[in-house]
Coordinates of C-alpha atoms in Angstrom, one line a residue:
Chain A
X166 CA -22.0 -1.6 -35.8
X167 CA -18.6 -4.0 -35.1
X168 CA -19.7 -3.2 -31.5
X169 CA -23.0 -4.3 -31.7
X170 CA -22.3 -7.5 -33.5
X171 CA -19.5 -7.9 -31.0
X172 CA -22.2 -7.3 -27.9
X173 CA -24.5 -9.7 -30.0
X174 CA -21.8 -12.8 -30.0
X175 CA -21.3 -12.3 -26.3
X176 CA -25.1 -12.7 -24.9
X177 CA -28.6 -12.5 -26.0
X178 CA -29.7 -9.2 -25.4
X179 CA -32.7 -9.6 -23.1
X180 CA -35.6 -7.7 -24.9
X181 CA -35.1 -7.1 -28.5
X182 CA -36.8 -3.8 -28.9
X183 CA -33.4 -2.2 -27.3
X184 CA -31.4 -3.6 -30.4
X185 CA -31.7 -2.2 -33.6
X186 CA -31.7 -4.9 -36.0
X187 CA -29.1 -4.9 -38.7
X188 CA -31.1 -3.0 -41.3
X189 CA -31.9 -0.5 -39.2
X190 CA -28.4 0.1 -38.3
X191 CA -27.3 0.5 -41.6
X192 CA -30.3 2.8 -42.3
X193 CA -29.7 4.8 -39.4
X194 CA -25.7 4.8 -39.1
X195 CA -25.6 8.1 -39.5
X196 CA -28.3 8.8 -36.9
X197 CA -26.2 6.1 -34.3
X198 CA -23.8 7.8 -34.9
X199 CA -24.5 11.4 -33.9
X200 CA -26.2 9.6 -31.2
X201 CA -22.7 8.1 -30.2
X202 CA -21.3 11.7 -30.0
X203 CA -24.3 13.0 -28.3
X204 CA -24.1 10.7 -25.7
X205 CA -20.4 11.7 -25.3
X206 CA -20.6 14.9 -25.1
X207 CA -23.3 15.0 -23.0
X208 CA -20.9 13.1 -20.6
X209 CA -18.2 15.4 -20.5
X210 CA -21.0 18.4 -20.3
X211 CA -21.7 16.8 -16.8
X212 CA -18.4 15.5 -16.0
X213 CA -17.4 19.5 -16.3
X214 CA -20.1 20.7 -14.3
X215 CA -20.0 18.4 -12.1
X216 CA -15.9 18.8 -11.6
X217 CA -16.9 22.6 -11.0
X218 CA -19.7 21.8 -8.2
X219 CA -17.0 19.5 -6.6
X220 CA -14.4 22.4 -6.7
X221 CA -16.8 24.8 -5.4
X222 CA -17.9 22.8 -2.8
X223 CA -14.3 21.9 -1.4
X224 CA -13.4 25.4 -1.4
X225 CA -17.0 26.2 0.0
X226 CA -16.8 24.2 3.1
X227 CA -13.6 25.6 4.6
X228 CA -15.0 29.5 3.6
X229 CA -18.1 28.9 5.0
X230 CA -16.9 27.4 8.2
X231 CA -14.1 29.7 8.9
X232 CA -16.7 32.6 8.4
X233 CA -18.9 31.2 11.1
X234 CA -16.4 30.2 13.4
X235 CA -14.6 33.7 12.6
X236 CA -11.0 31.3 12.1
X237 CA -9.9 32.1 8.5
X238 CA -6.5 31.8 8.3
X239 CA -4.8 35.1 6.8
X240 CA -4.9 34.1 2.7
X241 CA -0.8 34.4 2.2
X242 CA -0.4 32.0 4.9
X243 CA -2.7 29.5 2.7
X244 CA -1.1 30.8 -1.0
X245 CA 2.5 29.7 1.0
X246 CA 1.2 26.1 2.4
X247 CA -0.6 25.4 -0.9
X248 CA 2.1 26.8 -3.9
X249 CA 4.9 24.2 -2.7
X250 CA 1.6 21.3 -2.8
X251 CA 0.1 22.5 -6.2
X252 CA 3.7 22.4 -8.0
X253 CA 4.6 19.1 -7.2
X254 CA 0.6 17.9 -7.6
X255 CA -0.1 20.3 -10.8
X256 CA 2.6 18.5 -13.3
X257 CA 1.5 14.9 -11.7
X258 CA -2.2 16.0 -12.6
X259 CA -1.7 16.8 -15.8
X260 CA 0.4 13.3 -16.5
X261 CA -2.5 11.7 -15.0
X262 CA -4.9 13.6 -17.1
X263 CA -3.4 12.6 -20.5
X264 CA -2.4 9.0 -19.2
X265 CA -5.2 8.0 -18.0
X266 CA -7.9 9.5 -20.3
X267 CA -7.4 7.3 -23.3
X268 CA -8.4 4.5 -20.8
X269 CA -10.9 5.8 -18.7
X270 CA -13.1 8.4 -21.6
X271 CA -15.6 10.3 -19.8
X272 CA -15.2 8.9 -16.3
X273 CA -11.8 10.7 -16.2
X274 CA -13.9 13.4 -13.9
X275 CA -15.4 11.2 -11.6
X276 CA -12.5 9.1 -11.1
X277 CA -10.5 12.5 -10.7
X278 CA -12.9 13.4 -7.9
X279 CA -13.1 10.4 -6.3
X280 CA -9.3 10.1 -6.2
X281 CA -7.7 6.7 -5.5
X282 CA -7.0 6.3 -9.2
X283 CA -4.1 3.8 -9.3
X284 CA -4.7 1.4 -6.7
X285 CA -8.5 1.3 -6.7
X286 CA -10.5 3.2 -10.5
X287 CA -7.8 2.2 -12.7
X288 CA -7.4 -1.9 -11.8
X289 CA -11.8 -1.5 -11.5
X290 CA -12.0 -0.3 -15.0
X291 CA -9.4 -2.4 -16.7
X292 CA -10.8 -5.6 -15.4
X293 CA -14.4 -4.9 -16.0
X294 CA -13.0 -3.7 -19.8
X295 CA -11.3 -7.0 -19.9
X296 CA -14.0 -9.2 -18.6
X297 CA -16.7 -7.6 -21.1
X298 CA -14.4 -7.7 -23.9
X299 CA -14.4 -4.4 -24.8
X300 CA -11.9 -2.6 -26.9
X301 CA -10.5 0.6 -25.3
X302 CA -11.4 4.1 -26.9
X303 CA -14.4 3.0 -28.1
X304 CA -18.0 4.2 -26.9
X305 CA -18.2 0.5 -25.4
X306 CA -15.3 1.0 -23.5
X307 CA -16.3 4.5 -22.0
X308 CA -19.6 3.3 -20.9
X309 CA -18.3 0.4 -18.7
X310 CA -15.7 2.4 -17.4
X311 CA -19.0 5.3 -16.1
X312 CA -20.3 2.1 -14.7
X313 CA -17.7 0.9 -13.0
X314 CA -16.2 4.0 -11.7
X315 CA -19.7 5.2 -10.5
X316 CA -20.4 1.5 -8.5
X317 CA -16.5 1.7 -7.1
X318 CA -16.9 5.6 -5.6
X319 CA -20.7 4.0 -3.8
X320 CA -18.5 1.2 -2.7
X321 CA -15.4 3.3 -1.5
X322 CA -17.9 6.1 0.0
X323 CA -20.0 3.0 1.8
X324 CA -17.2 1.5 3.4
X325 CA -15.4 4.6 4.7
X326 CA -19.0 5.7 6.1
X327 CA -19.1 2.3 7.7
X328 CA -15.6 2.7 9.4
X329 CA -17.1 6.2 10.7
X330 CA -20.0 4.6 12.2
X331 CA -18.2 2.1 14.0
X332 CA -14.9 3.7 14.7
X333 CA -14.7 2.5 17.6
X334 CA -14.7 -1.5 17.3
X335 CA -12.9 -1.7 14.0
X336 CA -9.9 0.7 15.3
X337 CA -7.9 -2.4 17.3
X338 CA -8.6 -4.8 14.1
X339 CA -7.5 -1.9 11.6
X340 CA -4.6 -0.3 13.5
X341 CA -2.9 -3.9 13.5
X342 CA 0.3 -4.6 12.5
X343 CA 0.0 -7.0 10.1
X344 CA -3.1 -5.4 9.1
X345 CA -0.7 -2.2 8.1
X346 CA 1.7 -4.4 6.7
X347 CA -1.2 -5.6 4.1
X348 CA -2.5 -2.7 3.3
X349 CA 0.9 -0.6 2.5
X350 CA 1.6 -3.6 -0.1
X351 CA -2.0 -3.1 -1.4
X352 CA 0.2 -1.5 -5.0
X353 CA 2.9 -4.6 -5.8
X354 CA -0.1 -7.0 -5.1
X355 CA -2.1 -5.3 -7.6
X356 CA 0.4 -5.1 -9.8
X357 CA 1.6 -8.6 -9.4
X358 CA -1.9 -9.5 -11.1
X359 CA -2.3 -7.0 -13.1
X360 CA 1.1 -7.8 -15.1
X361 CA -0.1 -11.5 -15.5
X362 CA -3.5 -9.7 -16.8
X363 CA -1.3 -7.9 -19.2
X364 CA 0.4 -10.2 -20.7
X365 CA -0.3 -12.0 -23.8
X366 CA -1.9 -11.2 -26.8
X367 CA -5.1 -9.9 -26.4
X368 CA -6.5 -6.6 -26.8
X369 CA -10.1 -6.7 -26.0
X370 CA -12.5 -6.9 -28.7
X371 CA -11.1 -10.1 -29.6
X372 CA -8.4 -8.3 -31.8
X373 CA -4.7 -9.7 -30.8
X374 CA -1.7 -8.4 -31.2
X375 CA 1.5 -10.1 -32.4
X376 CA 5.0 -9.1 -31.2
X377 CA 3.2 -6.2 -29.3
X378 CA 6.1 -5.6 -26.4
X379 CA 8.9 -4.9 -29.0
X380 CA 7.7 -1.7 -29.5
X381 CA 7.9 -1.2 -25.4
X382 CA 11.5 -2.4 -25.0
X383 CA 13.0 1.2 -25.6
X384 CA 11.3 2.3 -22.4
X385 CA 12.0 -0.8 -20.7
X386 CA 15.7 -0.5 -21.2
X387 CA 15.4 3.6 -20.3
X388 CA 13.8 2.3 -17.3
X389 CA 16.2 -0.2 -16.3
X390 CA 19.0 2.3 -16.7
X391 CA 17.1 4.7 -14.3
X392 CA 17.0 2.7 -12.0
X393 CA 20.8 1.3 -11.7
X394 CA 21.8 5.3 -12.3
X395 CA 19.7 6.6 -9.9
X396 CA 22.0 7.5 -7.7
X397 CA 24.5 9.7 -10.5
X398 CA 21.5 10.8 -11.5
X399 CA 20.1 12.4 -8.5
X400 CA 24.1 13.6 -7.8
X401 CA 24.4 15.7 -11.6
X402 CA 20.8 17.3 -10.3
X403 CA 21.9 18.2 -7.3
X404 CA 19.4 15.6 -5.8
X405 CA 21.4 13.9 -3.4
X406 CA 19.8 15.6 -0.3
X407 CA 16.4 14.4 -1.4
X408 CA 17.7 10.7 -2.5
X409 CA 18.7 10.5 1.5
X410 CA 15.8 11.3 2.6
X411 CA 13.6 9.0 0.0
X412 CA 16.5 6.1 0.8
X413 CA 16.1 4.5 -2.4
X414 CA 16.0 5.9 -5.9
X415 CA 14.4 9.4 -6.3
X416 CA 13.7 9.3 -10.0
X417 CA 12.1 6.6 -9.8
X418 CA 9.9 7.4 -6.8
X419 CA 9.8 11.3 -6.6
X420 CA 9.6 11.9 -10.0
X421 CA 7.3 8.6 -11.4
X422 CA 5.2 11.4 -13.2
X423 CA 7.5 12.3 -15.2
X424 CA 9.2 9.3 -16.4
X425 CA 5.3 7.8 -17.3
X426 CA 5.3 11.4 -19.5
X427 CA 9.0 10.6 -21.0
X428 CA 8.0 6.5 -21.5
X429 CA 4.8 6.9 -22.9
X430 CA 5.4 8.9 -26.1
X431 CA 8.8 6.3 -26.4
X432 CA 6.1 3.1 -26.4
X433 CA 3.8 4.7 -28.5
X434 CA 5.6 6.3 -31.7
X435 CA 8.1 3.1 -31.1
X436 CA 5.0 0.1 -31.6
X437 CA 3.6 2.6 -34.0
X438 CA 7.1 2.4 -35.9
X439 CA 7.0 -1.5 -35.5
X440 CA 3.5 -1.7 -36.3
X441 CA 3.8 0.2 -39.6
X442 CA 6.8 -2.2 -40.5
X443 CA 4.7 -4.9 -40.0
X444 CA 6.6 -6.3 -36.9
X445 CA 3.5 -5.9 -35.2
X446 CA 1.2 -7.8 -36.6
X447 CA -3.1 -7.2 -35.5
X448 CA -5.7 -9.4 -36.1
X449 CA -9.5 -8.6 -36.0
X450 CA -11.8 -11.1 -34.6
X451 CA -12.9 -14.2 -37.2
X452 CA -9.3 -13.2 -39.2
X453 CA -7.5 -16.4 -40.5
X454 CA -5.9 -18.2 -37.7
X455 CA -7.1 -15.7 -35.0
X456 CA -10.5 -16.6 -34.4
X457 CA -10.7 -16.7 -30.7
X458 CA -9.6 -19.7 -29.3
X459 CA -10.3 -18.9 -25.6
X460 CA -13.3 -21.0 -24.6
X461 CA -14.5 -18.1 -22.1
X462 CA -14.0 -15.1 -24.8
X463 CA -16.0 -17.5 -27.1
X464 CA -18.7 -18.3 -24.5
X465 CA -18.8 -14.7 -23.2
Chain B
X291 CA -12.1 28.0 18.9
X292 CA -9.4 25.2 19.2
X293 CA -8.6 22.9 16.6
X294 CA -10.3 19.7 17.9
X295 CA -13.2 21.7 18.9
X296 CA -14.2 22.8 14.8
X297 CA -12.7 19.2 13.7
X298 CA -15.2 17.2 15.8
X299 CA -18.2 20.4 15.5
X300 CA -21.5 19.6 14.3
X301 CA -21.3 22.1 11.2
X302 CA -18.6 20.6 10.3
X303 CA -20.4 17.3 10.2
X304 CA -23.1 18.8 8.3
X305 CA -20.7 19.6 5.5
X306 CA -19.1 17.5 4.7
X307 CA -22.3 15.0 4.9
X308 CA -23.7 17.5 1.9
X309 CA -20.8 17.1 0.1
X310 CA -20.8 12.9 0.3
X311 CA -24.6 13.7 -0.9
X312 CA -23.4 15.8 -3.6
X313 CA -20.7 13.3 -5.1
X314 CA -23.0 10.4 -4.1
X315 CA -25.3 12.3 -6.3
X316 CA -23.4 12.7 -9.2
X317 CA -22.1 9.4 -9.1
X318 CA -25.8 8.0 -9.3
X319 CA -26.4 10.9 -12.1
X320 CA -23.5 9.3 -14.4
X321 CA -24.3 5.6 -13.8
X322 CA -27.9 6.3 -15.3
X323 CA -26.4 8.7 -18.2
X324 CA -24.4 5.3 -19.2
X325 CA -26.8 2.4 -18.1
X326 CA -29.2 4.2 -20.0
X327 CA -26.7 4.8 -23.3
X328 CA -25.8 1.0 -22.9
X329 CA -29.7 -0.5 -22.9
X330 CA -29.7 1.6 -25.6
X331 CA -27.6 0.5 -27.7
X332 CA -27.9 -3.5 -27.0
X333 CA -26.1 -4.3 -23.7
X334 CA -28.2 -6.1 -21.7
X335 CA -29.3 -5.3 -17.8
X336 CA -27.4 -8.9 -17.7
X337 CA -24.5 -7.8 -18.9
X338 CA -24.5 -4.5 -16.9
X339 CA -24.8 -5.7 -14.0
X340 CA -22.0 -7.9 -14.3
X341 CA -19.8 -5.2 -14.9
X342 CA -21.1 -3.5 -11.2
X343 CA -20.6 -6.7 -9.7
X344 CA -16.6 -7.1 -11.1
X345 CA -16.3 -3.1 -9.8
X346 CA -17.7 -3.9 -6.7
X347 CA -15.8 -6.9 -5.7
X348 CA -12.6 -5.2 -7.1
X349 CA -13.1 -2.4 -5.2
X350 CA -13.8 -3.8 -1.6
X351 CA -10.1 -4.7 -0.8
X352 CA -8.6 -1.5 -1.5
X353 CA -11.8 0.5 -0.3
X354 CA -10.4 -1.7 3.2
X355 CA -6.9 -0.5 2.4
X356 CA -8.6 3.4 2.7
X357 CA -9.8 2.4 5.4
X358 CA -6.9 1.8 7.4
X359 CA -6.2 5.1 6.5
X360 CA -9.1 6.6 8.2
X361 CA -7.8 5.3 11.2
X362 CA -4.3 6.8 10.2
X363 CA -5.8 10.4 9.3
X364 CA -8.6 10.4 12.2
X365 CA -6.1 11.5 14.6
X366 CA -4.3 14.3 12.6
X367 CA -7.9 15.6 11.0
X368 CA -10.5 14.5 13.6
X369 CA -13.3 11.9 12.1
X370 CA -15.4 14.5 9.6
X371 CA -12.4 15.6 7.6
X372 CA -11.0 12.3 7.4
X373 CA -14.3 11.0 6.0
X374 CA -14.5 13.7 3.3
X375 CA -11.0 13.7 2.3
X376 CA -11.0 9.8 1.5
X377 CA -14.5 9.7 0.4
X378 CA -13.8 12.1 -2.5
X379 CA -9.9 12.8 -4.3
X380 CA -7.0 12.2 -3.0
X381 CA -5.5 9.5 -0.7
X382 CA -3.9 9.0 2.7
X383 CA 0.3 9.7 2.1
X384 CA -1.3 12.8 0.3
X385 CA -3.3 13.7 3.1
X386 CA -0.8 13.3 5.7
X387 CA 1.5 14.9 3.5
X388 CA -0.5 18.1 3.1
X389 CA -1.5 18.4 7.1
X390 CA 1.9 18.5 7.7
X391 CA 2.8 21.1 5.1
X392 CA -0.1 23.3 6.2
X393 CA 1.1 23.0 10.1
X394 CA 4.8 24.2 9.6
X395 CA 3.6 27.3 7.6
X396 CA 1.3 28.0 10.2
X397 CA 4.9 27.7 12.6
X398 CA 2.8 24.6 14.3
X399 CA 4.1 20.5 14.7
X400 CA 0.6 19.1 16.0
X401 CA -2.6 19.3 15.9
X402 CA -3.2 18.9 19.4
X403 CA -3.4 22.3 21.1
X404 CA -3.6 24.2 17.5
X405 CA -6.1 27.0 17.3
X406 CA -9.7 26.6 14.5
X407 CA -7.8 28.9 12.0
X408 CA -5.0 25.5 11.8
X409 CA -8.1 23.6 11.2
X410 CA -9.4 25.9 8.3
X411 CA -6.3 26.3 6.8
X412 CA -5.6 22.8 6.4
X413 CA -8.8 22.3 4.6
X414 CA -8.0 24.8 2.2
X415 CA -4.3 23.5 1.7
X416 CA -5.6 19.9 1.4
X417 CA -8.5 21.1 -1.0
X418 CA -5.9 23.4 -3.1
X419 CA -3.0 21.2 -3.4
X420 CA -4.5 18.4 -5.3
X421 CA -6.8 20.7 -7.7
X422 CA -4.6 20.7 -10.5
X423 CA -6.1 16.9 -12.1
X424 CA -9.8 18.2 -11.8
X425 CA -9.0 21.8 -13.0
X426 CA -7.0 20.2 -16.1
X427 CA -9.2 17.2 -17.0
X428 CA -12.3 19.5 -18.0
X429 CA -9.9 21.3 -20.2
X430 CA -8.0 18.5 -21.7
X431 CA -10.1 15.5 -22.0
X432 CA -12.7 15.9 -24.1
X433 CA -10.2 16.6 -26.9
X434 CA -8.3 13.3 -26.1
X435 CA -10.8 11.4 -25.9
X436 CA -12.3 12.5 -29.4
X437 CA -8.4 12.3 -30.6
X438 CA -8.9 8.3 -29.2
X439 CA -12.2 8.1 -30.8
X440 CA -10.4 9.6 -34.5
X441 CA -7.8 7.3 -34.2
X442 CA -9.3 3.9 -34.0
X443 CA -11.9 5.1 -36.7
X444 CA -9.2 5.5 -39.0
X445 CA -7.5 2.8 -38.7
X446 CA -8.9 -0.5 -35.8
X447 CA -6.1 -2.7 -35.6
X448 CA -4.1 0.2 -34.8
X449 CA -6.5 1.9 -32.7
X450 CA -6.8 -1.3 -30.6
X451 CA -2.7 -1.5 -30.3
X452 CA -2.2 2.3 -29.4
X453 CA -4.6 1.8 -26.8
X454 CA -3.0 -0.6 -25.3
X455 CA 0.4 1.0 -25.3
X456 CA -0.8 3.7 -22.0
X457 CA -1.3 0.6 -19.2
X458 CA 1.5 -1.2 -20.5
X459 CA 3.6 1.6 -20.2
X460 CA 1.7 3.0 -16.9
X461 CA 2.9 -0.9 -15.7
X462 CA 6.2 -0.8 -16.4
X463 CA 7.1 2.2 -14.6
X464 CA 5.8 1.0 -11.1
X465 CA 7.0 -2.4 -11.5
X466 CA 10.1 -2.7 -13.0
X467 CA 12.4 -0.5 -10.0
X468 CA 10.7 -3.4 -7.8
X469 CA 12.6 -6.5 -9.8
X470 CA 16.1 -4.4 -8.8
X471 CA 16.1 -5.7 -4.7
X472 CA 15.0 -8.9 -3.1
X473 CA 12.2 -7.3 -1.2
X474 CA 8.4 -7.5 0.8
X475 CA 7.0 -5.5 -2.4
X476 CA 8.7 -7.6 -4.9
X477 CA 7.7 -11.1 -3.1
X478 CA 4.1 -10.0 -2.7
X479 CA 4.3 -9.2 -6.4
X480 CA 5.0 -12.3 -7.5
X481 CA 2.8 -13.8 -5.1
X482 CA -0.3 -11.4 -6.8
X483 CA 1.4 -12.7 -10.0
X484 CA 1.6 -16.3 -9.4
X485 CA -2.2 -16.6 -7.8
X486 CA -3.4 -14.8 -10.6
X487 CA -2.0 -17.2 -13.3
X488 CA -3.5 -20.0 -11.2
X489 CA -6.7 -18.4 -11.0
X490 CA -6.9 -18.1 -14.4
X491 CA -5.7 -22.1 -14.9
X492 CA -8.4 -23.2 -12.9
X493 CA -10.9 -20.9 -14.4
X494 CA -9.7 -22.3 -18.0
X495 CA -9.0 -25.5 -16.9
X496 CA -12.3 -26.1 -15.4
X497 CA -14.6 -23.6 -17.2
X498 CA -15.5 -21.7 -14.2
X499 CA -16.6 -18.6 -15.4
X500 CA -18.1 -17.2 -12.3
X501 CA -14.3 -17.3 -10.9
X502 CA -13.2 -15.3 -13.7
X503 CA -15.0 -11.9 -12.0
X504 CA -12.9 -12.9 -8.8
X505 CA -9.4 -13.4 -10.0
X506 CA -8.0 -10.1 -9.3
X507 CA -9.6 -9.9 -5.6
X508 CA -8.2 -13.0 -4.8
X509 CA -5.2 -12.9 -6.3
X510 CA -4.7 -9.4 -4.4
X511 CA -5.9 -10.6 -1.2
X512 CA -3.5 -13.7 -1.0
X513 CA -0.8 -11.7 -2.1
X514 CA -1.2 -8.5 0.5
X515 CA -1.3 -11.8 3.4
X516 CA 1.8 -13.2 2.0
X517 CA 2.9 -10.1 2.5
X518 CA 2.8 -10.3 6.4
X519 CA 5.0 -13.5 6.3
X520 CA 7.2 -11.9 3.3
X521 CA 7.7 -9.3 6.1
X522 CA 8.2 -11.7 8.7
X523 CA 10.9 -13.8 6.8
X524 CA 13.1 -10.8 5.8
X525 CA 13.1 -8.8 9.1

């Protein structure tokens, strides 16, 4: 319902039949609403089996052409090579899993299988969240994300398929080095925009938040003193070989993962804390002095 | 069979071109599931299609970046792997990173001159290794999401400020080590920073919407060139 009368203050929906009129949506909430779930389960149903078809089909192609070719590797040679891979990846998945699912909804499993999640699905979906206005965890939010993770994988898939085709020409352009001096600071320029994106007091939905990043200084502070204790860090647990190796600061490179795990239950029950106290203050949209006064949110 | 020989081998090709099709495929499947869902309930195609066209721009400079890595990977993997493996999960350090791994158990240090069964078994090492996300997510997510879903029923304001907490905290970890050191990553993120704040001046300043669906690509793009001359100045 807030949704819809969110959608209906951004544009004129372009053929009214799709819209149910306000009547009806009182009348039928309780219909909309088992629709909403429908719809979402129906979503992970073929986010699931789709996940399983991807799996099968990675594991497929190697089987089916070491068969032919009569070149399977013995399979303790490929439990050894893949054990010291699955538990470095395994934890890192599941951080992933439970960080990035509150953003992302259902297309968790396509982004998953299309991989590229920080530097490419999760800057895609946060912008097009932000540019549609769209609160995150809501049904809103989940469908834009689909869309936008589904048009980013044609994208991605297109352009690789175009490099194959013309291998050949785009190799001297590609293999450049300023070209690979670009692309390896593809992450900080991201970021860079992504932290002036961040910043400020808007939610999406047109609800804003007051005060919001006390409730994140804890784990700013934790972070900081990670990072100028790296080094007697990585020395108590017996890390120093792998610090020399890295040449900067293992915890906060090697084991990222896990300080997103330790942070993000720090932010959350911290600006739920603050929140409660009424340090953090949230407005809806229309509330008293909070009525949007960005002239794009307002046009949008 | 030698390495090269499978890597570059017409089967191999055929493959890994069914499994493009297949995520190609689903991809398509999922975009109609939610275009359809968002008609539905009042979005317009308007209003859709706007939020393909911010995923597609925002997606062609670090689709590029991947790219690049083809070029880095096609050596190690020969071209049909190195297609497949960025197409679908993963990315290039990872890819690199579990060639390698699968070489030395195999007692090898390059491809070149390694027998079919290297080939297959870095496939399966590749495939194996990075699993874990898309074994876990269809386990996991549903009741996460619905937990989301609970939460901002109960209470909005609240619902809208939880949500919020995950990037911001996601944020801070990658970019606060970078403020510690004077260097390339931290200069190029202040550039990113800096062009996107005067993006989004101009676009206030003089109401240009349309530039609104562009700030992030050109913020990004200006700031991965600085980084060439960042890299020049501090060398």
């Amino acid at each position: 319902m807030r949704a819809a009368e969110k959608r209906r203050g951004q544009a004129t929906p372009r053929t009214e039949t799709k819209v149910y009129s306000d009547s009806k949506r009182h009348t039928d909430k309780k219909r909309l609403y088992s629709d909403s779930e429908r719809y979402i389960d129906g979503m992970h149903r073929l986010g699931r089996i789709g996940t399983l078809g991807a799996i099968l089909i990675m594991l497929g192609m190697p089987t089916l052409l070491g068969i032919h070719f009569h070149a399977l590797p013995p399979f303790e040679q490929a439990a050894r090579a893949a054990i010291p891979l699955l538990m470095v990846f395994v934890p890192s998945s599941f951080i992933e899993v439970l960080s990035y699912t509150p953003i992302m909804g259902s297309a968790i499993y396509l982004t998953l299988m299309t991989g590229e999640v920080l530097n490419l699905k999760l800057p895609v979906i946060n912008s097009a969240l932000k540019v549609m206005n769209a609160e995150p965890g809501t049904e809103d939010a989940d469908i834009i994300a689909t869309i936008a993770v589904s048009a980013a994988a044609f994208v991605t898939i297109a352009i690789v398929t175009v490099g194959v085709l013309l291998a050949m020409p785009l190799q001297p352009f590609l293999t450049l080095p300023a070209v690979k001096t670009a692309a390896a600071n593809i992450l900080p320029a991201l970021f860079g925009a992504l932290l002036v994106n961040a910043l400020g007091r808007d939610l999406g939905g047109g609800i804003r938040a007051r005060g919001r990043f006390k409730g994140l200084l804890p784990s700013l502070i934790a972070i900081v003193l990670l990072v100028l204790f790296d080094r007697q860090i990585s020395v108590f647990f017996h890390l120093d070989k792998l610090a020399q190796q890295e040449g900067s600061g293992v915890i906060m490179t090697v084991f990222q993962g896990f300080v997103i795990i330790g942070v993000l239950p720090v932010s959350y029950f911290c600006t739920r804390w603050l929140y409660k106290k009424g340090r953090i203050q949230v407005s809806l949209p229309g509330e008293a002095g909070e009525a949007p006064t960005d002239p794009i949110a307002r046009r949008r | 069979m030698m390495y090269f020989d499978l890597a570059g081998h017409n089967l191999t090709y055929a493959a890994v071109i069914v499994g493009i099709v297949y995520i190609l495929g689903l991809a398509a499947l999922t975009m109609r599931q939610a275009w359809k869902r968002a008609l539905k309930i009042g979005y317009t195609k308007s209003q859709l299609r706007k939020v393909a066209r911010v995923a597609i721009s925002h997606t062609l400079i670090p689709a590029v970046a991947v790219l690049a890595g083809f070029f880095a990977l096609a050596p190690i993997l020969g071209i049909p792997l190195s297609w497949w493996r960025l197409s679908i999960i993963g990315n290039t350090s990872y890819e690199i990173m579990a060639a390698n791994v699968a070489l030395n158990t195999a007692g090898l240090t390059e491809t070149a001159g390694a027998g079919g069964d290297a080939f297959i078994l870095i496939m399966y090492v590749m495939a194996i290794g990075i699993m874990g996300g898309m074994v876990i997510a269809p386990l996991i997510s549903k009741g996460i999401q619905k937990g989301t879903f609970k939460l901002r029923a109960a209470d909005r304001r609240w619902g809208a400020l939880g949500g919020s907490v995950y990037m911001a905290s996601i944020l801070m970890v990658f970019i606060v080590p970078v403020f510690f050191h004077i260097s390339v990553a931290l200069l190029t993120l202040v550039t990113g920073g800096v062009m996107m704040a005067a993006v989004k001046w101009v676009t206030h300043k003089f109401q240009a919407l349309w530039l609104e669906d562009f700030a992030l690509v050109i913020s990004m793009l200006t700031a991965m060139v600085s980084s060439v001359l960042w890299n020049g100045l501090l060398m």
